[in-house]
Amino acid sequence: MNFPCGPLDTIQLIALILFALLTLQCLLGIGLGIGFLLQPPLYNTIVDLNSAFDKQTYFSIYAPHILLIIGSGLVAIPIILGIVGILRRRWLYLMICLALLSLYMACLSGAVASGFAYYDQLKQNLQNDASNYSTNLIWTSIRSTYNCTINNCVSTLDDIMHANKQRIGIISSVFLLVPLLTSIIIIFHMRRDVLYFK
């Protein structure tokens, strides 16, 4: 395949395909991150819990969502730099691309770690709030929404919250593959064509 900058070899074509997959992954990451973050009725429940008891602890389950969204937004920059670097044979662009891809993978790794982590304090706070403020109207709303009794609403909510963030952890772990392969291909391309970069 020929471009104005010169013919592309197999390594460059593979790199461009990976960048295309990375673009799709970027859009999916933002969409899935926001989708699971705003997933009803859990999001409304967490907002209501925070308003009722003035605790930020409940928002801690959204740490992997935030990391996935931020990382997916940032990866747009290395995609552009990487494509230009591959087509124009610009070593500087590819070096910056590698650095930003490493940052993206760090965000994904953080999302995986926080997605699979078990937050002991979360269930403890739910139990304390359920026992100390059992007459609060929010528990009536929660029992109605999740079809649970006052005795098992805490466990039900805890399971739903952890399941929600674990899905983001699974998605993030799968998303690590493409930027890793892209980085390897770029490094191999730069190693082979180092004399072309100015």
PDB file of C-alpha atoms in Angstrom:
ATOM      1  CA  MET A   1       0.000   0.000   0.000  1.00  0.00           C
ATOM      2  CA  ASN A   2       1.442   3.384  -1.038  1.00  0.00           C
ATOM      3  CA  PHE A   3       1.011   6.715   0.722  1.00  0.00           C
ATOM      4  CA  PRO A   4       2.441  10.148  -0.119  1.00  0.00           C
ATOM      5  CA  CYS A   5       4.980   9.540   2.632  1.00  0.00           C
ATOM      6  CA  GLY A   6       6.102   6.287   1.025  1.00  0.00           C
ATOM      7  CA  PRO A   7       5.031   2.643   0.817  1.00  0.00           C
ATOM      8  CA  LEU A   8       3.889   0.951   4.017  1.00  0.00           C
ATOM      9  CA  ASP A   9       5.326  -2.392   5.025  1.00  0.00           C
ATOM     10  CA  THR A  10       3.664  -5.173   6.999  1.00  0.00           C
ATOM     11  CA  ILE A  11       4.704  -3.827  10.410  1.00  0.00           C
ATOM     12  CA  GLN A  12       3.286  -0.399   9.625  1.00  0.00           C
ATOM     13  CA  LEU A  13       0.022  -1.892   8.377  1.00  0.00           C
ATOM     14  CA  ILE A  14      -0.308  -3.975  11.537  1.00  0.00           C
ATOM     15  CA  ALA A  15       0.357  -0.847  13.608  1.00  0.00           C
ATOM     16  CA  LEU A  16      -2.361   1.086  11.746  1.00  0.00           C
ATOM     17  CA  ILE A  17      -4.833  -1.768  12.264  1.00  0.00           C
ATOM     18  CA  LEU A  18      -4.029  -1.753  15.979  1.00  0.00           C
ATOM     19  CA  PHE A  19      -4.552   2.007  16.104  1.00  0.00           C
ATOM     20  CA  ALA A  20      -7.935   1.504  14.438  1.00  0.00           C
ATOM     21  CA  LEU A  21      -8.820  -1.066  17.113  1.00  0.00           C
ATOM     22  CA  LEU A  22      -7.542   1.339  19.763  1.00  0.00           C
ATOM     23  CA  THR A  23      -9.864   4.037  18.396  1.00  0.00           C
ATOM     24  CA  LEU A  24     -12.823   1.667  18.673  1.00  0.00           C
ATOM     25  CA  GLN A  25     -11.688   0.702  22.168  1.00  0.00           C
ATOM     26  CA  CYS A  26     -11.459   4.383  23.123  1.00  0.00           C
ATOM     27  CA  LEU A  27     -15.093   4.966  22.164  1.00  0.00           C
ATOM     28  CA  LEU A  28     -16.224   1.747  23.844  1.00  0.00           C
ATOM     29  CA  GLY A  29     -14.329   2.619  27.022  1.00  0.00           C
ATOM     30  CA  ILE A  30     -15.994   6.012  27.342  1.00  0.00           C
ATOM     31  CA  GLY A  31     -19.426   4.602  26.494  1.00  0.00           C
ATOM     32  CA  LEU A  32     -19.231   1.597  28.808  1.00  0.00           C
ATOM     33  CA  GLY A  33     -17.653   3.606  31.623  1.00  0.00           C
ATOM     34  CA  ILE A  34     -20.396   6.220  31.559  1.00  0.00           C
ATOM     35  CA  GLY A  35     -23.076   3.588  30.962  1.00  0.00           C
ATOM     36  CA  PHE A  36     -22.158   1.482  33.999  1.00  0.00           C
ATOM     37  CA  LEU A  37     -21.571   4.602  36.112  1.00  0.00           C
ATOM     38  CA  LEU A  38     -25.066   5.934  35.403  1.00  0.00           C
ATOM     39  CA  GLN A  39     -26.682   2.491  35.435  1.00  0.00           C
ATOM     40  CA  PRO A  40     -30.153   2.739  36.965  1.00  0.00           C
ATOM     41  CA  PRO A  41     -31.308   2.252  39.628  1.00  0.00           C
ATOM     42  CA  LEU A  42     -27.896   1.859  41.325  1.00  0.00           C
ATOM     43  CA  TYR A  43     -26.623   5.350  40.514  1.00  0.00           C
ATOM     44  CA  ASN A  44     -29.765   6.985  41.930  1.00  0.00           C
ATOM     45  CA  THR A  45     -29.484   4.819  45.034  1.00  0.00           C
ATOM     46  CA  ILE A  46     -25.871   5.848  45.654  1.00  0.00           C
ATOM     47  CA  VAL A  47     -26.727   9.528  45.142  1.00  0.00           C
ATOM     48  CA  ASP A  48     -29.615   9.173  47.593  1.00  0.00           C
ATOM     49  CA  LEU A  49     -27.409   7.390  50.147  1.00  0.00           C
ATOM     50  CA  ASN A  50     -24.795  10.121  49.878  1.00  0.00           C
ATOM     51  CA  SER A  51     -27.435  12.842  50.271  1.00  0.00           C
ATOM     52  CA  ALA A  52     -29.077  11.125  53.221  1.00  0.00           C
ATOM     53  CA  PHE A  53     -25.928  10.309  55.216  1.00  0.00           C
ATOM     54  CA  ASP A  54     -23.435  12.802  53.747  1.00  0.00           C
ATOM     55  CA  LYS A  55     -20.787  10.150  53.064  1.00  0.00           C
ATOM     56  CA  GLN A  56     -18.508   9.951  50.050  1.00  0.00           C
ATOM     57  CA  THR A  57     -17.728   6.278  50.748  1.00  0.00           C
ATOM     58  CA  TYR A  58     -20.518   5.072  48.511  1.00  0.00           C
ATOM     59  CA  PHE A  59     -19.017   6.852  45.520  1.00  0.00           C
ATOM     60  CA  SER A  60     -15.808   4.819  45.967  1.00  0.00           C
ATOM     61  CA  ILE A  61     -17.287   2.024  43.829  1.00  0.00           C
ATOM     62  CA  TYR A  62     -17.027   4.360  40.855  1.00  0.00           C
ATOM     63  CA  ALA A  63     -13.210   4.591  41.017  1.00  0.00           C
ATOM     64  CA  PRO A  64     -12.723   2.006  38.202  1.00  0.00           C
ATOM     65  CA  HIS A  65     -15.364   3.755  36.077  1.00  0.00           C
ATOM     66  CA  ILE A  66     -13.599   7.113  36.413  1.00  0.00           C
ATOM     67  CA  LEU A  67     -10.202   5.569  35.594  1.00  0.00           C
ATOM     68  CA  LEU A  68     -11.614   3.841  32.512  1.00  0.00           C
ATOM     69  CA  ILE A  69     -13.298   7.023  31.264  1.00  0.00           C
ATOM     70  CA  ILE A  70     -10.218   9.200  31.863  1.00  0.00           C
ATOM     71  CA  GLY A  71      -7.877   6.669  30.267  1.00  0.00           C
ATOM     72  CA  SER A  72     -10.149   6.204  27.254  1.00  0.00           C
ATOM     73  CA  GLY A  73     -10.292   9.962  26.755  1.00  0.00           C
ATOM     74  CA  LEU A  74      -6.530  10.405  27.019  1.00  0.00           C
ATOM     75  CA  VAL A  75      -5.760   7.615  24.552  1.00  0.00           C
ATOM     76  CA  ALA A  76      -7.093   9.744  21.694  1.00  0.00           C
ATOM     77  CA  ILE A  77      -3.823  11.734  21.801  1.00  0.00           C
ATOM     78  CA  PRO A  78      -1.426   8.773  21.336  1.00  0.00           C
ATOM     79  CA  ILE A  79      -3.687   7.417  18.593  1.00  0.00           C
ATOM     80  CA  ILE A  80      -3.226  10.611  16.559  1.00  0.00           C
ATOM     81  CA  LEU A  81       0.491  10.857  17.322  1.00  0.00           C
ATOM     82  CA  GLY A  82       1.014   7.169  16.590  1.00  0.00           C
ATOM     83  CA  ILE A  83      -0.709   7.274  13.212  1.00  0.00           C
ATOM     84  CA  VAL A  84       1.234  10.382  12.172  1.00  0.00           C
ATOM     85  CA  GLY A  85       4.449   8.850  13.499  1.00  0.00           C
ATOM     86  CA  ILE A  86       3.926   5.635  11.547  1.00  0.00           C
ATOM     87  CA  LEU A  87       2.969   7.352   8.295  1.00  0.00           C
ATOM     88  CA  ARG A  88       5.564  10.125   8.478  1.00  0.00           C
ATOM     89  CA  ARG A  89       8.278   8.065  10.174  1.00  0.00           C
ATOM     90  CA  ARG A  90       8.588  10.491  13.098  1.00  0.00           C
ATOM     91  CA  TRP A  91      10.449   8.956  16.015  1.00  0.00           C
ATOM     92  CA  LEU A  92       9.560  11.818  18.386  1.00  0.00           C
ATOM     93  CA  TYR A  93       5.822  11.298  17.834  1.00  0.00           C
ATOM     94  CA  LEU A  94       6.176   7.580  18.434  1.00  0.00           C
ATOM     95  CA  MET A  95       8.148   8.147  21.642  1.00  0.00           C
ATOM     96  CA  ILE A  96       5.413  10.444  22.982  1.00  0.00           C
ATOM     97  CA  CYS A  97       2.825   7.911  21.809  1.00  0.00           C
ATOM     98  CA  LEU A  98       4.552   5.139  23.790  1.00  0.00           C
ATOM     99  CA  ALA A  99       4.659   7.305  26.914  1.00  0.00           C
ATOM    100  CA  LEU A 100       0.941   8.113  26.665  1.00  0.00           C
ATOM    101  CA  LEU A 101       0.062   4.487  25.926  1.00  0.00           C
ATOM    102  CA  SER A 102       1.906   3.568  29.137  1.00  0.00           C
ATOM    103  CA  LEU A 103      -0.231   6.118  30.984  1.00  0.00           C
ATOM    104  CA  TYR A 104      -3.353   4.619  29.417  1.00  0.00           C
ATOM    105  CA  MET A 105      -2.314   1.113  30.488  1.00  0.00           C
ATOM    106  CA  ALA A 106      -1.645   2.451  34.001  1.00  0.00           C
ATOM    107  CA  CYS A 107      -5.222   3.799  34.123  1.00  0.00           C
ATOM    108  CA  LEU A 108      -6.567   0.462  32.907  1.00  0.00           C
ATOM    109  CA  SER A 109      -4.453  -1.418  35.461  1.00  0.00           C
ATOM    110  CA  GLY A 110      -5.823   0.840  38.192  1.00  0.00           C
ATOM    111  CA  ALA A 111      -9.358   0.169  36.966  1.00  0.00           C
ATOM    112  CA  VAL A 112      -8.682  -3.584  37.061  1.00  0.00           C
ATOM    113  CA  ALA A 113      -7.230  -3.409  40.584  1.00  0.00           C
ATOM    114  CA  SER A 114     -10.032  -1.266  42.002  1.00  0.00           C
ATOM    115  CA  GLY A 115     -12.648  -3.198  40.051  1.00  0.00           C
ATOM    116  CA  PHE A 116     -11.715  -6.523  41.639  1.00  0.00           C
ATOM    117  CA  ALA A 117     -10.885  -5.104  45.089  1.00  0.00           C
ATOM    118  CA  TYR A 118     -13.320  -5.842  47.902  1.00  0.00           C
ATOM    119  CA  TYR A 119     -14.236  -2.753  49.931  1.00  0.00           C
ATOM    120  CA  ASP A 120     -14.824  -3.929  53.497  1.00  0.00           C
ATOM    121  CA  GLN A 121     -15.683  -0.410  54.626  1.00  0.00           C
ATOM    122  CA  LEU A 122     -18.530  -0.194  52.133  1.00  0.00           C
ATOM    123  CA  LYS A 123     -20.576  -2.980  53.715  1.00  0.00           C
ATOM    124  CA  GLN A 124     -19.699  -1.729  57.191  1.00  0.00           C
ATOM    125  CA  ASN A 125     -21.055   1.726  56.354  1.00  0.00           C
ATOM    126  CA  LEU A 126     -24.219   0.207  54.919  1.00  0.00           C
ATOM    127  CA  GLN A 127     -24.740  -1.846  58.072  1.00  0.00           C
ATOM    128  CA  ASN A 128     -24.126   1.155  60.336  1.00  0.00           C
ATOM    129  CA  ASP A 129     -26.463   3.412  58.373  1.00  0.00           C
ATOM    130  CA  ALA A 130     -29.138   0.705  58.196  1.00  0.00           C
ATOM    131  CA  SER A 131     -29.044   0.154  61.972  1.00  0.00           C
ATOM    132  CA  ASN A 132     -28.612   3.777  63.073  1.00  0.00           C
ATOM    133  CA  TYR A 133     -31.035   5.321  60.580  1.00  0.00           C
ATOM    134  CA  SER A 134     -33.478   2.478  59.995  1.00  0.00           C
ATOM    135  CA  THR A 135     -36.437   4.901  60.008  1.00  0.00           C
ATOM    136  CA  ASN A 136     -34.958   7.024  57.212  1.00  0.00           C
ATOM    137  CA  LEU A 137     -37.205   7.093  54.150  1.00  0.00           C
ATOM    138  CA  ILE A 138     -34.329   6.034  51.911  1.00  0.00           C
ATOM    139  CA  TRP A 139     -34.499   2.484  53.260  1.00  0.00           C
ATOM    140  CA  THR A 140     -38.167   2.293  52.309  1.00  0.00           C
ATOM    141  CA  SER A 141     -37.206   3.354  48.798  1.00  0.00           C
ATOM    142  CA  ILE A 142     -34.360   0.809  48.684  1.00  0.00           C
ATOM    143  CA  ARG A 143     -36.616  -2.031  49.880  1.00  0.00           C
ATOM    144  CA  SER A 144     -39.129  -1.136  47.194  1.00  0.00           C
ATOM    145  CA  THR A 145     -36.516  -0.756  44.430  1.00  0.00           C
ATOM    146  CA  TYR A 146     -34.547  -3.952  45.127  1.00  0.00           C
ATOM    147  CA  ASN A 147     -37.431  -6.016  46.546  1.00  0.00           C
ATOM    148  CA  CYS A 148     -35.554  -6.838  49.742  1.00  0.00           C
ATOM    149  CA  THR A 149     -36.284  -6.788  53.463  1.00  0.00           C
ATOM    150  CA  ILE A 150     -34.514  -4.542  55.957  1.00  0.00           C
ATOM    151  CA  ASN A 151     -32.461  -7.546  57.067  1.00  0.00           C
ATOM    152  CA  ASN A 152     -30.988  -8.456  53.690  1.00  0.00           C
ATOM    153  CA  CYS A 153     -30.972  -5.069  51.915  1.00  0.00           C
ATOM    154  CA  VAL A 154     -27.416  -4.420  53.078  1.00  0.00           C
ATOM    155  CA  SER A 155     -26.102  -7.658  51.550  1.00  0.00           C
ATOM    156  CA  THR A 156     -28.150  -7.109  48.388  1.00  0.00           C
ATOM    157  CA  LEU A 157     -26.816  -3.586  47.896  1.00  0.00           C
ATOM    158  CA  ASP A 158     -23.245  -4.658  48.678  1.00  0.00           C
ATOM    159  CA  ASP A 159     -23.432  -7.454  46.087  1.00  0.00           C
ATOM    160  CA  ILE A 160     -24.909  -5.161  43.423  1.00  0.00           C
ATOM    161  CA  MET A 161     -22.303  -2.451  44.031  1.00  0.00           C
ATOM    162  CA  HIS A 162     -19.385  -4.867  43.824  1.00  0.00           C
ATOM    163  CA  ALA A 163     -20.830  -6.624  40.762  1.00  0.00           C
ATOM    164  CA  ASN A 164     -21.106  -3.279  38.981  1.00  0.00           C
ATOM    165  CA  LYS A 165     -17.464  -2.335  39.513  1.00  0.00           C
ATOM    166  CA  GLN A 166     -16.234  -5.871  38.806  1.00  0.00           C
ATOM    167  CA  ARG A 167     -17.727  -5.603  35.313  1.00  0.00           C
ATOM    168  CA  ILE A 168     -15.545  -2.550  34.717  1.00  0.00           C
ATOM    169  CA  GLY A 169     -12.565  -4.505  36.060  1.00  0.00           C
ATOM    170  CA  ILE A 170     -13.192  -7.294  33.543  1.00  0.00           C
ATOM    171  CA  ILE A 171     -13.642  -4.835  30.657  1.00  0.00           C
ATOM    172  CA  SER A 172     -10.437  -2.989  31.616  1.00  0.00           C
ATOM    173  CA  SER A 173      -8.426  -6.207  31.805  1.00  0.00           C
ATOM    174  CA  VAL A 174      -9.526  -7.125  28.270  1.00  0.00           C
ATOM    175  CA  PHE A 175      -8.764  -3.589  27.066  1.00  0.00           C
ATOM    176  CA  LEU A 176      -5.140  -3.929  28.190  1.00  0.00           C
ATOM    177  CA  LEU A 177      -4.357  -6.271  25.287  1.00  0.00           C
ATOM    178  CA  VAL A 178      -4.588  -3.795  22.379  1.00  0.00           C
ATOM    179  CA  PRO A 179      -2.371  -1.007  23.809  1.00  0.00           C
ATOM    180  CA  LEU A 180       0.163  -3.635  24.887  1.00  0.00           C
ATOM    181  CA  LEU A 181       0.337  -5.110  21.380  1.00  0.00           C
ATOM    182  CA  THR A 182       0.455  -1.614  19.893  1.00  0.00           C
ATOM    183  CA  SER A 183       3.407  -0.663  22.098  1.00  0.00           C
ATOM    184  CA  ILE A 184       5.282  -3.834  21.145  1.00  0.00           C
ATOM    185  CA  ILE A 185       4.708  -3.205  17.421  1.00  0.00           C
ATOM    186  CA  ILE A 186       5.854   0.432  17.718  1.00  0.00           C
ATOM    187  CA  ILE A 187       9.005  -0.579  19.590  1.00  0.00           C
ATOM    188  CA  PHE A 188       9.761  -3.248  16.997  1.00  0.00           C
ATOM    189  CA  HIS A 189       9.140  -0.775  14.174  1.00  0.00           C
ATOM    190  CA  MET A 190      11.409   1.846  15.756  1.00  0.00           C
ATOM    191  CA  ARG A 191      14.144  -0.693  16.454  1.00  0.00           C
ATOM    192  CA  ARG A 192      14.137  -1.852  12.846  1.00  0.00           C
ATOM    193  CA  ASP A 193      13.853   1.571  11.210  1.00  0.00           C
ATOM    194  CA  VAL A 194      15.847   3.662  13.671  1.00  0.00           C
ATOM    195  CA  LEU A 195      17.997   5.129  10.890  1.00  0.00           C
ATOM    196  CA  TYR A 196      14.926   6.639   9.206  1.00  0.00           C
ATOM    197  CA  PHE A 197      13.925   8.777  12.198  1.00  0.00           C
ATOM    198  CA  LYS A 198      15.327  12.281  12.391  1.00  0.00           C
TER     199      LYS A 198
END
